[in-house]
PDB file of C-alpha atoms in Angstrom:
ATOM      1  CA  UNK N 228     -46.955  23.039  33.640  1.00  0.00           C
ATOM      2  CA  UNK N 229     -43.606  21.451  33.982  1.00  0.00           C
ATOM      3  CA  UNK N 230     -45.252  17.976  32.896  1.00  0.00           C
ATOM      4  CA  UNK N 231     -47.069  19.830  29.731  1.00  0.00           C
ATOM      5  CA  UNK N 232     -43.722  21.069  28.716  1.00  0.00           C
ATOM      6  CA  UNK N 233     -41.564  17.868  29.298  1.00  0.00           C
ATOM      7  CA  UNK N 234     -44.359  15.978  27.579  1.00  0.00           C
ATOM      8  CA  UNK N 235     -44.224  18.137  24.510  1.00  0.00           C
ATOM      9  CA  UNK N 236     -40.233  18.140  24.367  1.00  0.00           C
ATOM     10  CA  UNK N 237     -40.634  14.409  23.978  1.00  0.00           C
ATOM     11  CA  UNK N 238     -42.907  14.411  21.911  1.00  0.00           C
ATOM     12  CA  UNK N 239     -41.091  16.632  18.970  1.00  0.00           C
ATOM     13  CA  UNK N 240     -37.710  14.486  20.209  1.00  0.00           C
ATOM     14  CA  UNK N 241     -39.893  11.393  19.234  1.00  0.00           C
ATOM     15  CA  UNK N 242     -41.330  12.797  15.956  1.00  0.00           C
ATOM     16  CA  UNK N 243     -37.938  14.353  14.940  1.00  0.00           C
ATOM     17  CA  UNK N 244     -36.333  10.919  15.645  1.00  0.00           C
ATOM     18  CA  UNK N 245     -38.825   8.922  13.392  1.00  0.00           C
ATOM     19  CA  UNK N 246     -38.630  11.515  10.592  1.00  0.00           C
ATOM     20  CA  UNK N 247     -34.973  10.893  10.504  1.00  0.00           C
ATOM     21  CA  UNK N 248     -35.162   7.363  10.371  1.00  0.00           C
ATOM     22  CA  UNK N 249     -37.844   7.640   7.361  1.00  0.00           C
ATOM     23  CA  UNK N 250     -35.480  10.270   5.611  1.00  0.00           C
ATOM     24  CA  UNK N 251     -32.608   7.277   5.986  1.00  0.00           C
ATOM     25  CA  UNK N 252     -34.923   5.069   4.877  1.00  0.00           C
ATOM     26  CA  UNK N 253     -35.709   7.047   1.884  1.00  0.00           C
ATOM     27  CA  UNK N 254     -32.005   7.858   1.150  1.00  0.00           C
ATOM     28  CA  UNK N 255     -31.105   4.164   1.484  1.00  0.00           C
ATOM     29  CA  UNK N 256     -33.556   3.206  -1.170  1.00  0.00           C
ATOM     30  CA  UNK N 257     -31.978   5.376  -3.544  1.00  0.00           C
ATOM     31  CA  UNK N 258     -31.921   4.763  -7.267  1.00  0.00           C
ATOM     32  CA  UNK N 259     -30.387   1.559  -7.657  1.00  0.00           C
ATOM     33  CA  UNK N 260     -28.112   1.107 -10.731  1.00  0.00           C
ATOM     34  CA  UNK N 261     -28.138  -2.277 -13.008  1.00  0.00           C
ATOM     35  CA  UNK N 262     -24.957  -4.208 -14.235  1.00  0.00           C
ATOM     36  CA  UNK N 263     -24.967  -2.499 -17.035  1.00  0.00           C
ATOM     37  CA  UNK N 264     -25.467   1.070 -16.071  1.00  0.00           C
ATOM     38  CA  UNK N 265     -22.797   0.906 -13.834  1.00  0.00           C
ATOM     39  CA  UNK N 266     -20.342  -0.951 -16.995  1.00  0.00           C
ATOM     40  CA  UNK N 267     -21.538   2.384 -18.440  1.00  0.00           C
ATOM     41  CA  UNK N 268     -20.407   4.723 -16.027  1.00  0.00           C
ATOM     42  CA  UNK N 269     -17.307   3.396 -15.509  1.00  0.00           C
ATOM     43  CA  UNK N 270     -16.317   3.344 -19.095  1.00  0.00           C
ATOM     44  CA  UNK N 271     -17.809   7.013 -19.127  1.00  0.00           C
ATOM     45  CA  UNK N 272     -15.114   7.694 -16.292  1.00  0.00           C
ATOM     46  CA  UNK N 273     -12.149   5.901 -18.144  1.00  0.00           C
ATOM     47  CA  UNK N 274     -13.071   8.017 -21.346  1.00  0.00           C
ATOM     48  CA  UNK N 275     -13.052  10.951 -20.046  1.00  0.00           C
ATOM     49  CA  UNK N 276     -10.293  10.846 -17.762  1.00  0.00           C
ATOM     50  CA  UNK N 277      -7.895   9.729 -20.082  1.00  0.00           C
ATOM     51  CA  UNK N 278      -9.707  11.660 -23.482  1.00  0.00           C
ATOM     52  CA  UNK N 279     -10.369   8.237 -25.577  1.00  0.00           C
ATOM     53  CA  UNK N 280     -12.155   8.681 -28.998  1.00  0.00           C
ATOM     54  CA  UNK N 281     -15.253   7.298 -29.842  1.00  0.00           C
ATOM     55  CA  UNK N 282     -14.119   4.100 -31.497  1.00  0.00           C
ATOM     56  CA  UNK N 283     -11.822   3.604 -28.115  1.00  0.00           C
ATOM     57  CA  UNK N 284     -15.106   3.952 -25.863  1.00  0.00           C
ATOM     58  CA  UNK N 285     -16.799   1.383 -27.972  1.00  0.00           C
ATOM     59  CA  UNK N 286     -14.103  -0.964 -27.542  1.00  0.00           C
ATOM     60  CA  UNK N 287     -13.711  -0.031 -24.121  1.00  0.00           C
ATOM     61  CA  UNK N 288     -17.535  -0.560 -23.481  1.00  0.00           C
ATOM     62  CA  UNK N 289     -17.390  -4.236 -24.945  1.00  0.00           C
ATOM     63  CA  UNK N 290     -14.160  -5.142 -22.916  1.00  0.00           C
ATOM     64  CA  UNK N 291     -16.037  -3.479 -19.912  1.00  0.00           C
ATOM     65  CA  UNK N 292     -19.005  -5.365 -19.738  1.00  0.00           C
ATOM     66  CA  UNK N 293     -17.428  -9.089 -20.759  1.00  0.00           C
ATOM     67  CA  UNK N 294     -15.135  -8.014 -17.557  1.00  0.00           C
ATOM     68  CA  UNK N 295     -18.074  -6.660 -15.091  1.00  0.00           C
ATOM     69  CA  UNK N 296     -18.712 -10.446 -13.713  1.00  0.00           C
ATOM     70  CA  UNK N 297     -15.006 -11.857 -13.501  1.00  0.00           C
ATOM     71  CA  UNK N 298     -13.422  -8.669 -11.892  1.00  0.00           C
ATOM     72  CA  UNK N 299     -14.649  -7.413  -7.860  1.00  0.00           C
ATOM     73  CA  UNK N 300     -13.482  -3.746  -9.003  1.00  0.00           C
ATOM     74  CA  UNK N 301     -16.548  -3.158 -11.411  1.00  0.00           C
ATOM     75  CA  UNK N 302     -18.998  -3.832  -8.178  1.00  0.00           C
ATOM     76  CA  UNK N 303     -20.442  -7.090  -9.640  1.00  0.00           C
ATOM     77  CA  UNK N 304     -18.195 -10.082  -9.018  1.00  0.00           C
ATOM     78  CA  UNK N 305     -17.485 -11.867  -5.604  1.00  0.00           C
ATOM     79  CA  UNK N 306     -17.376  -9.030  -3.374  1.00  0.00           C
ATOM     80  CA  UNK N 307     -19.652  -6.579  -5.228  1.00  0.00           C
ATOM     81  CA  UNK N 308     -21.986  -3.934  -2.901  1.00  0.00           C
ATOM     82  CA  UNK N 309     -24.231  -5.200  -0.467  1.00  0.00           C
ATOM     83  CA  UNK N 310     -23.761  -8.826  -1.328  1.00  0.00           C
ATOM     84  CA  UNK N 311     -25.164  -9.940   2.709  1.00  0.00           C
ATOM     85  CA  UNK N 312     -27.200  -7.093   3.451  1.00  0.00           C
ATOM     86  CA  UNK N 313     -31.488  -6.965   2.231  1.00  0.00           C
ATOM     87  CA  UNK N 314     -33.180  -3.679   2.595  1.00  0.00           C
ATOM     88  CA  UNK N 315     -32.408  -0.529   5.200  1.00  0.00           C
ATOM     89  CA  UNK N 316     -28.929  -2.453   5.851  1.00  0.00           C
ATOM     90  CA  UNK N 317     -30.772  -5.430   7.340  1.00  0.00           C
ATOM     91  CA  UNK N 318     -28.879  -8.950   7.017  1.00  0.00           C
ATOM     92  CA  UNK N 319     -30.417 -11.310   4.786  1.00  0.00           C
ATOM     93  CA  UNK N 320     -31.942 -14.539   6.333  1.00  0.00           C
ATOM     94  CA  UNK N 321     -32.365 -17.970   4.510  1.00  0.00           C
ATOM     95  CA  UNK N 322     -35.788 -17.934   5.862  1.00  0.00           C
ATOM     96  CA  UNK N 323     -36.392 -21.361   6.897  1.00  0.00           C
ATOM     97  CA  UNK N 324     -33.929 -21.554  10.428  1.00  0.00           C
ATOM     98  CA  UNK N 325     -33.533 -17.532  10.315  1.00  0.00           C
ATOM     99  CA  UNK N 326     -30.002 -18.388  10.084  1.00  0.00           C
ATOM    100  CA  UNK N 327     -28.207 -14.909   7.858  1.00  0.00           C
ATOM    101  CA  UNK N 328     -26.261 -15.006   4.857  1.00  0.00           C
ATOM    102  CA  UNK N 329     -23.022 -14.633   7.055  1.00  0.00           C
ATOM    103  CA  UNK N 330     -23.581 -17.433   9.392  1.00  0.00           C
ATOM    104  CA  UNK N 331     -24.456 -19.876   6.515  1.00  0.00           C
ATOM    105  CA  UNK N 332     -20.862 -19.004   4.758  1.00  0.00           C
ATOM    106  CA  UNK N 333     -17.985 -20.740   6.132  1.00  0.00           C
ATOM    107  CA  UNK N 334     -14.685 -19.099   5.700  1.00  0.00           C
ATOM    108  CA  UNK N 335     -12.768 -20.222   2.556  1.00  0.00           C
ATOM    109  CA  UNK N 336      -9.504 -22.269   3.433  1.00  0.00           C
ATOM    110  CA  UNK N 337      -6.057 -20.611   2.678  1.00  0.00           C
ATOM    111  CA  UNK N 338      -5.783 -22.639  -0.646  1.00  0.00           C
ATOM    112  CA  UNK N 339      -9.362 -21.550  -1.689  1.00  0.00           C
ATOM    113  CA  UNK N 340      -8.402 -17.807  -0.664  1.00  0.00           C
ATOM    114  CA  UNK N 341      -4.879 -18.279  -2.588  1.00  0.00           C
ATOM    115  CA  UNK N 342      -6.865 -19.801  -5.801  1.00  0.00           C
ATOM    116  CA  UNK N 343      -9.085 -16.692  -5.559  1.00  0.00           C
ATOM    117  CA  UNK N 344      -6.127 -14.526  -5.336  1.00  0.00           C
ATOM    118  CA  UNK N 345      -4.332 -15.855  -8.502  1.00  0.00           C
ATOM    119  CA  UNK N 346      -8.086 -16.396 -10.777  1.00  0.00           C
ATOM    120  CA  UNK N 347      -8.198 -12.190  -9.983  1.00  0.00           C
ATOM    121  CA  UNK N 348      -4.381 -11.340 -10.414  1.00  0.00           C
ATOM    122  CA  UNK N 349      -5.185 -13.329 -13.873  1.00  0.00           C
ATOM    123  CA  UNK N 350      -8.266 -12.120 -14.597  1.00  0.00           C
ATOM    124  CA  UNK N 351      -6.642  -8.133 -14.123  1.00  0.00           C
ATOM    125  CA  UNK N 352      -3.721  -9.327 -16.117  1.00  0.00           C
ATOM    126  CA  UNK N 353      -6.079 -10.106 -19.501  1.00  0.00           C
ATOM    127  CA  UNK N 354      -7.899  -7.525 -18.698  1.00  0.00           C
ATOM    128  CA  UNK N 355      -4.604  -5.169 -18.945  1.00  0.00           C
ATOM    129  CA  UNK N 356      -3.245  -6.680 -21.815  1.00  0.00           C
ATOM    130  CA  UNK N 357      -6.806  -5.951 -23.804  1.00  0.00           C
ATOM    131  CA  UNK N 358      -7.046  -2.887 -22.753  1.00  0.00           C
ATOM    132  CA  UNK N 359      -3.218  -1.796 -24.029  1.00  0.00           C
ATOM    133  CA  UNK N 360      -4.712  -2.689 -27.507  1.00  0.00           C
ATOM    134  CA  UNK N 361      -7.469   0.197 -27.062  1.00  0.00           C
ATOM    135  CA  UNK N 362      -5.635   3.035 -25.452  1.00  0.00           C
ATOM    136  CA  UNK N 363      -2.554   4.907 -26.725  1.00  0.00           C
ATOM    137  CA  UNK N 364       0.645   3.781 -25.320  1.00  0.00           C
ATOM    138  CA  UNK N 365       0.324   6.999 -23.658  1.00  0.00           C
ATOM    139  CA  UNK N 366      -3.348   6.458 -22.434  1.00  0.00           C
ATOM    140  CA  UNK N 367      -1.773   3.102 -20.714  1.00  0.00           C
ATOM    141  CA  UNK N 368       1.081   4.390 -19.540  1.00  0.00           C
ATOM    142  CA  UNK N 369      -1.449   6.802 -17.646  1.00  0.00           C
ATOM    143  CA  UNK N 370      -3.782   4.582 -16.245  1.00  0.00           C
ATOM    144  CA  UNK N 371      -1.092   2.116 -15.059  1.00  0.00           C
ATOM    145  CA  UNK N 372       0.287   5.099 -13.403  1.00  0.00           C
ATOM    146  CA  UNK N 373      -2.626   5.969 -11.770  1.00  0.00           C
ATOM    147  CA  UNK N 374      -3.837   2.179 -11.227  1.00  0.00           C
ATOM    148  CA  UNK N 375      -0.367   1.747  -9.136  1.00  0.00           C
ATOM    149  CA  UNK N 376      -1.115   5.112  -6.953  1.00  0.00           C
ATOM    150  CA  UNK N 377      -4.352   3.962  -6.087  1.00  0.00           C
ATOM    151  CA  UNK N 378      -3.047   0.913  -5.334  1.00  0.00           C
ATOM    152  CA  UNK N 379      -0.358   2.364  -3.295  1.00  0.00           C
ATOM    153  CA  UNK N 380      -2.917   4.589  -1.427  1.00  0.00           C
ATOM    154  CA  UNK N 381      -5.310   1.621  -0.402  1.00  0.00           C
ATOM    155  CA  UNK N 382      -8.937   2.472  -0.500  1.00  0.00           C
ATOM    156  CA  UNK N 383      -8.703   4.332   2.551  1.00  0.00           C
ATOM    157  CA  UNK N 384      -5.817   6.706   1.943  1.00  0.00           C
ATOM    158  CA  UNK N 385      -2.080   6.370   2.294  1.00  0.00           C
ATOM    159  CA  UNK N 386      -0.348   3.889   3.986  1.00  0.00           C
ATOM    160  CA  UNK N 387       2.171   3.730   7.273  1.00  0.00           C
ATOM    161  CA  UNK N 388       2.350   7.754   7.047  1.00  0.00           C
ATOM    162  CA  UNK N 389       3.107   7.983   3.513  1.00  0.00           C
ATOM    163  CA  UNK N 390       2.223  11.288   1.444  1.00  0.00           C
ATOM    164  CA  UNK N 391      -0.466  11.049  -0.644  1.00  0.00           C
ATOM    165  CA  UNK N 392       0.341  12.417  -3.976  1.00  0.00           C
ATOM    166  CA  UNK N 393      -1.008  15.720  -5.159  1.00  0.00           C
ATOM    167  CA  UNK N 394      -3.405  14.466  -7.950  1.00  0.00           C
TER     168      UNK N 394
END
């Protein structure tokens, strides 16, 4: 009887454990958005958080998507989503010595990181100064108020003990 019982147990623990897995599976293969859905949804965002008109959002929209390659913010450039992983979080492999994405890449030297630095620090400069010529001096004032919080916060909070600002 006790084996009949312990057998059972393990096998709902086993079931239970493979329905999970297929339910992550499932969840991980999720709608996927395009380039230009997600251009959409962040303009969507900026419009409504900081009430632009419709001739604003079409500007907006424009400056949005010739941005959504040059700047790693809009999830498409260098260091976009899930640049090194393939499907259900699995590394991608090159296929031929099974070698992954990440053991291929070499790390860039400090004067390739530095020229990376400065090409994005440009890049979010022009992208600034074209967006001041949509929005409101208001609007800008705004979002560069909120771009410096956020910045201030890091993307996982406040730093060294700081408060986070009530928002």
């Amino acid at each position: 009887m006790k084996k009949m019982i312990l057998s059972l147990v393990a096998a709902v623990a086993f079931s239970a454990t493979s329905m999970a897995q297929e339910a992550k599976e499932e969840a991980g293969q999720g709608r996927k958005f395009d380039k230009t859905e997600m251009v959409q949804r962040r303009t969507d965002r900026v419009v409504k958080k900081y009430g632009l008109s419709e001739n604003q959002a079409k500007q907006l929209l424009k400056l949005n998507t010739a941005y959504a390659d040059k700047m790693p913010g809009f999830g498409f450039g260098p260091r976009g989503p899930h640049r090194h992983m393939g499907q259900n979080g699995q590394q991608k492999t090159d296929g031929e010595s099974g070698a992954t994405t990440q053991q291929q890449k070499q790390r860039p030297s400090k004067d390739q990181m530095e020229a990376r630095r400065k090409e994005m620090q440009a890049n979010r400069e022009s992208y600034d100064k074209e967006l001041q010529k949509i929005m409101t001096p208001e609007q800008f004032t705004q979002y560069s108020n909120d771009l410096k919080n956020a910045r201030q916060r890091g993307p996982r909070g406040p730093r060294d003990g700081q408060q986070q600002p009530a928002v």
